[in-house]
PDB file of C-alpha atoms in Angstrom:
ATOM      1  CA  MET A   1      21.282 -22.587  -9.732  1.00 54.00           C
ATOM      2  CA  GLY A   2      18.296 -20.412 -10.478  1.00 72.00           C
ATOM      3  CA  MET A   3      16.186 -20.688 -13.593  1.00 86.00           C
ATOM      4  CA  VAL A   4      13.081 -18.825 -14.687  1.00 94.00           C
ATOM      5  CA  SER A   5      11.454 -18.874 -18.114  1.00 95.00           C
ATOM      6  CA  LYS A   6       9.772 -15.746 -19.540  1.00 95.00           C
ATOM      7  CA  ARG A   7       8.329 -14.653 -22.877  1.00 96.00           C
ATOM      8  CA  ILE A   8      10.229 -11.634 -24.201  1.00 96.00           C
ATOM      9  CA  ARG A   9      10.216  -9.678 -27.447  1.00 97.00           C
ATOM     10  CA  ILE A  10      13.710  -9.368 -28.904  1.00 97.00           C
ATOM     11  CA  ARG A  11      14.751  -6.943 -31.602  1.00 97.00           C
ATOM     12  CA  GLY A  12      17.726  -6.963 -33.932  1.00 97.00           C
ATOM     13  CA  ASP A  13      18.605  -4.979 -37.036  1.00 96.00           C
ATOM     14  CA  ARG A  14      16.414  -7.253 -39.207  1.00 96.00           C
ATOM     15  CA  GLY A  15      13.251  -7.715 -37.180  1.00 97.00           C
ATOM     16  CA  ILE A  16      11.393  -8.528 -33.976  1.00 97.00           C
ATOM     17  CA  VAL A  17      10.259 -11.892 -32.566  1.00 98.00           C
ATOM     18  CA  VAL A  18       8.704 -13.102 -29.326  1.00 97.00           C
ATOM     19  CA  VAL A  19      10.664 -15.942 -27.738  1.00 98.00           C
ATOM     20  CA  ASN A  20      10.826 -18.060 -24.620  1.00 97.00           C
ATOM     21  CA  ALA A  21      13.899 -16.928 -22.697  1.00 97.00           C
ATOM     22  CA  LEU A  22      15.434 -19.059 -19.964  1.00 96.00           C
ATOM     23  CA  PHE A  23      17.140 -16.916 -17.305  1.00 96.00           C
ATOM     24  CA  ASP A  24      19.777 -19.392 -16.130  1.00 94.00           C
ATOM     25  CA  THR A  25      22.350 -18.622 -13.431  1.00 93.00           C
ATOM     26  CA  GLY A  26      24.215 -21.785 -14.468  1.00 89.00           C
ATOM     27  CA  ALA A  27      24.943 -20.400 -17.946  1.00 91.00           C
ATOM     28  CA  SER A  28      28.065 -18.244 -18.222  1.00 91.00           C
ATOM     29  CA  LYS A  29      27.053 -16.627 -21.542  1.00 93.00           C
ATOM     30  CA  SER A  30      23.810 -15.503 -23.142  1.00 96.00           C
ATOM     31  CA  LEU A  31      22.919 -17.613 -26.169  1.00 95.00           C
ATOM     32  CA  ILE A  32      20.350 -17.605 -28.952  1.00 97.00           C
ATOM     33  CA  ARG A  33      19.382 -20.461 -31.234  1.00 96.00           C
ATOM     34  CA  ARG A  34      20.664 -19.844 -34.775  1.00 96.00           C
ATOM     35  CA  ASP A  35      17.285 -20.087 -36.543  1.00 97.00           C
ATOM     36  CA  ILE A  36      15.879 -17.380 -34.242  1.00 97.00           C
ATOM     37  CA  ALA A  37      18.995 -15.204 -34.598  1.00 98.00           C
ATOM     38  CA  LEU A  38      18.725 -15.278 -38.402  1.00 97.00           C
ATOM     39  CA  LYS A  39      15.166 -13.899 -38.197  1.00 97.00           C
ATOM     40  CA  VAL A  40      16.122 -10.828 -36.172  1.00 98.00           C
ATOM     41  CA  GLY A  41      19.725  -9.882 -36.790  1.00 97.00           C
ATOM     42  CA  ARG A  42      22.863  -9.889 -38.847  1.00 96.00           C
ATOM     43  CA  LEU A  43      25.236 -12.573 -37.598  1.00 97.00           C
ATOM     44  CA  LEU A  44      28.847 -11.622 -36.984  1.00 96.00           C
ATOM     45  CA  LYS A  45      31.749 -14.051 -37.134  1.00 95.00           C
ATOM     46  CA  ALA A  46      33.840 -13.966 -33.985  1.00 86.00           C
ATOM     47  CA  PRO A  47      37.616 -13.657 -34.350  1.00 84.00           C
ATOM     48  CA  THR A  48      37.913 -16.959 -32.484  1.00 85.00           C
ATOM     49  CA  GLY A  49      35.444 -19.715 -31.710  1.00 88.00           C
ATOM     50  CA  TRP A  50      33.924 -20.643 -28.363  1.00 86.00           C
ATOM     51  CA  THR A  51      33.437 -24.085 -26.888  1.00 87.00           C
ATOM     52  CA  PHE A  52      30.941 -24.439 -24.053  1.00 81.00           C
ATOM     53  CA  GLN A  53      30.469 -27.412 -21.777  1.00 80.00           C
ATOM     54  CA  LEU A  54      26.808 -28.343 -21.488  1.00 74.00           C
ATOM     55  CA  GLY A  55      24.938 -28.735 -18.217  1.00 71.00           C
ATOM     56  CA  ASP A  56      25.228 -32.521 -18.330  1.00 70.00           C
ATOM     57  CA  GLY A  57      29.014 -32.135 -18.005  1.00 72.00           C
ATOM     58  CA  LYS A  58      29.598 -34.317 -21.072  1.00 75.00           C
ATOM     59  CA  GLY A  59      28.344 -32.518 -24.144  1.00 80.00           C
ATOM     60  CA  ARG A  60      30.069 -29.595 -25.859  1.00 84.00           C
ATOM     61  CA  LEU A  61      28.721 -26.739 -27.933  1.00 84.00           C
ATOM     62  CA  LYS A  62      30.991 -25.044 -30.481  1.00 88.00           C
ATOM     63  CA  THR A  63      30.241 -21.764 -32.224  1.00 90.00           C
ATOM     64  CA  ASN A  64      31.906 -18.709 -33.721  1.00 94.00           C
ATOM     65  CA  GLU A  65      28.921 -16.398 -34.355  1.00 96.00           C
ATOM     66  CA  MET A  66      27.249 -13.648 -32.360  1.00 95.00           C
ATOM     67  CA  VAL A  67      24.450 -11.104 -32.739  1.00 97.00           C
ATOM     68  CA  GLY A  68      23.531  -7.893 -30.936  1.00 96.00           C
ATOM     69  CA  LEU A  69      19.963  -7.773 -29.599  1.00 97.00           C
ATOM     70  CA  LEU A  70      17.678  -5.402 -27.719  1.00 97.00           C
ATOM     71  CA  PHE A  71      14.759  -6.314 -25.465  1.00 96.00           C
ATOM     72  CA  GLN A  72      12.606  -4.729 -22.760  1.00 92.00           C
ATOM     73  CA  LEU A  73      12.369  -6.231 -19.290  1.00 91.00           C
ATOM     74  CA  LYS A  74      10.415  -4.611 -16.466  1.00 88.00           C
ATOM     75  CA  GLY A  75      10.565  -1.251 -18.248  1.00 85.00           C
ATOM     76  CA  VAL A  76      14.332  -1.406 -18.805  1.00 88.00           C
ATOM     77  CA  SER A  77      15.757  -1.452 -22.349  1.00 89.00           C
ATOM     78  CA  ILE A  78      18.547  -4.013 -22.460  1.00 93.00           C
ATOM     79  CA  ILE A  79      21.060  -4.296 -25.288  1.00 94.00           C
ATOM     80  CA  HIS A  80      23.529  -7.171 -25.291  1.00 96.00           C
ATOM     81  CA  PRO A  81      25.613  -9.405 -27.593  1.00 95.00           C
ATOM     82  CA  PHE A  82      24.379 -13.009 -27.757  1.00 97.00           C
ATOM     83  CA  VAL A  83      26.388 -16.053 -28.785  1.00 95.00           C
ATOM     84  CA  VAL A  84      24.634 -17.903 -31.643  1.00 95.00           C
ATOM     85  CA  ALA A  85      24.313 -21.685 -31.335  1.00 92.00           C
ATOM     86  CA  ARG A  86      22.890 -24.126 -33.899  1.00 90.00           C
ATOM     87  CA  ASN A  87      21.447 -26.891 -31.723  1.00 83.00           C
ATOM     88  CA  LEU A  88      20.421 -24.998 -28.604  1.00 87.00           C
ATOM     89  CA  SER A  89      17.538 -26.651 -26.729  1.00 87.00           C
ATOM     90  CA  GLU A  90      16.060 -23.259 -25.737  1.00 93.00           C
ATOM     91  CA  GLU A  91      15.209 -20.359 -28.049  1.00 97.00           C
ATOM     92  CA  VAL A  92      17.194 -17.938 -25.875  1.00 97.00           C
ATOM     93  CA  ILE A  93      19.268 -18.421 -22.734  1.00 95.00           C
ATOM     94  CA  ILE A  94      19.983 -15.348 -20.624  1.00 97.00           C
ATOM     95  CA  GLY A  95      23.253 -16.101 -18.860  1.00 96.00           C
ATOM     96  CA  THR A  96      25.154 -14.595 -15.970  1.00 96.00           C
ATOM     97  CA  ASP A  97      27.112 -12.280 -18.297  1.00 96.00           C
ATOM     98  CA  LEU A  98      23.911 -10.336 -19.018  1.00 96.00           C
ATOM     99  CA  MET A  99      22.288 -10.753 -15.603  1.00 95.00           C
ATOM    100  CA  GLN A 100      25.302  -9.427 -13.692  1.00 94.00           C
ATOM    101  CA  LEU A 101      25.745  -6.474 -16.031  1.00 90.00           C
ATOM    102  CA  TRP A 102      22.066  -5.461 -15.909  1.00 90.00           C
ATOM    103  CA  LYS A 103      21.458  -6.391 -12.235  1.00 90.00           C
ATOM    104  CA  ILE A 104      18.857  -9.079 -13.011  1.00 94.00           C
ATOM    105  CA  ARG A 105      18.183 -12.098 -10.856  1.00 92.00           C
ATOM    106  CA  PRO A 106      15.688 -14.904 -11.333  1.00 94.00           C
ATOM    107  CA  ASP A 107      13.256 -15.476  -8.463  1.00 92.00           C
ATOM    108  CA  ALA A 108      12.206 -19.124  -8.600  1.00 86.00           C
ATOM    109  CA  VAL A 109       9.547 -18.656  -5.889  1.00 89.00           C
ATOM    110  CA  SER A 110       7.585 -16.045  -7.871  1.00 91.00           C
ATOM    111  CA  GLU A 111       8.699 -17.513 -11.231  1.00 91.00           C
ATOM    112  CA  ASP A 112       9.727 -14.034 -12.314  1.00 94.00           C
ATOM    113  CA  VAL A 113      12.856 -11.916 -12.564  1.00 94.00           C
ATOM    114  CA  VAL A 114      13.906  -8.954 -10.449  1.00 92.00           C
ATOM    115  CA  ILE A 115      15.881  -5.961 -11.728  1.00 91.00           C
ATOM    116  CA  ASP A 116      17.564  -3.548  -9.341  1.00 82.00           C
ATOM    117  CA  LYS A 117      16.882  -0.429 -11.438  1.00 72.00           C
ATOM    118  CA  LYS A 118      18.744   1.912  -9.107  1.00 71.00           C
ATOM    119  CA  LEU A 119      21.996   0.056  -9.826  1.00 60.00           C
ATOM    120  CA  ILE A 120      21.701   0.444 -13.588  1.00 60.00           C
ATOM    121  CA  GLN A 121      23.755   3.423 -14.706  1.00 58.00           C
ATOM    122  CA  LEU A 122      23.185   3.247 -18.468  1.00 53.00           C
ATOM    123  CA  LYS A 123      19.977   4.728 -19.838  1.00 52.00           C
ATOM    124  CA  LEU A 124      19.021   3.994 -23.454  1.00 50.00           C
ATOM    125  CA  VAL A 125      17.082   6.667 -25.294  1.00 51.00           C
TER     126      VAL A 125
END
């Protein structure tokens, strides 16, 4: 598993905040802590709930809310839905759902992330 932590500025329909984001290849979904999500965006109820198994293999996280967010990374505007979780240990977790879609990979050696910009087809204006 690869993990890198970076400060990013996220924007929703209600505001902007700077957060610590953990880019985690062991996380299947991108998540945001509920208190942070409430500051920046309008929460949407999902038609069904999600249950995630935590990294320790024992704990479970249940939620049924999500929020759409925008942030800049290496000059690329990224927009993505995040699952909202009440008791998340990190402010934001960038999971493989977002990293695969936007061609992002954490580089643990440089403690940074790499984006293959030539593979990104969508341009936000």
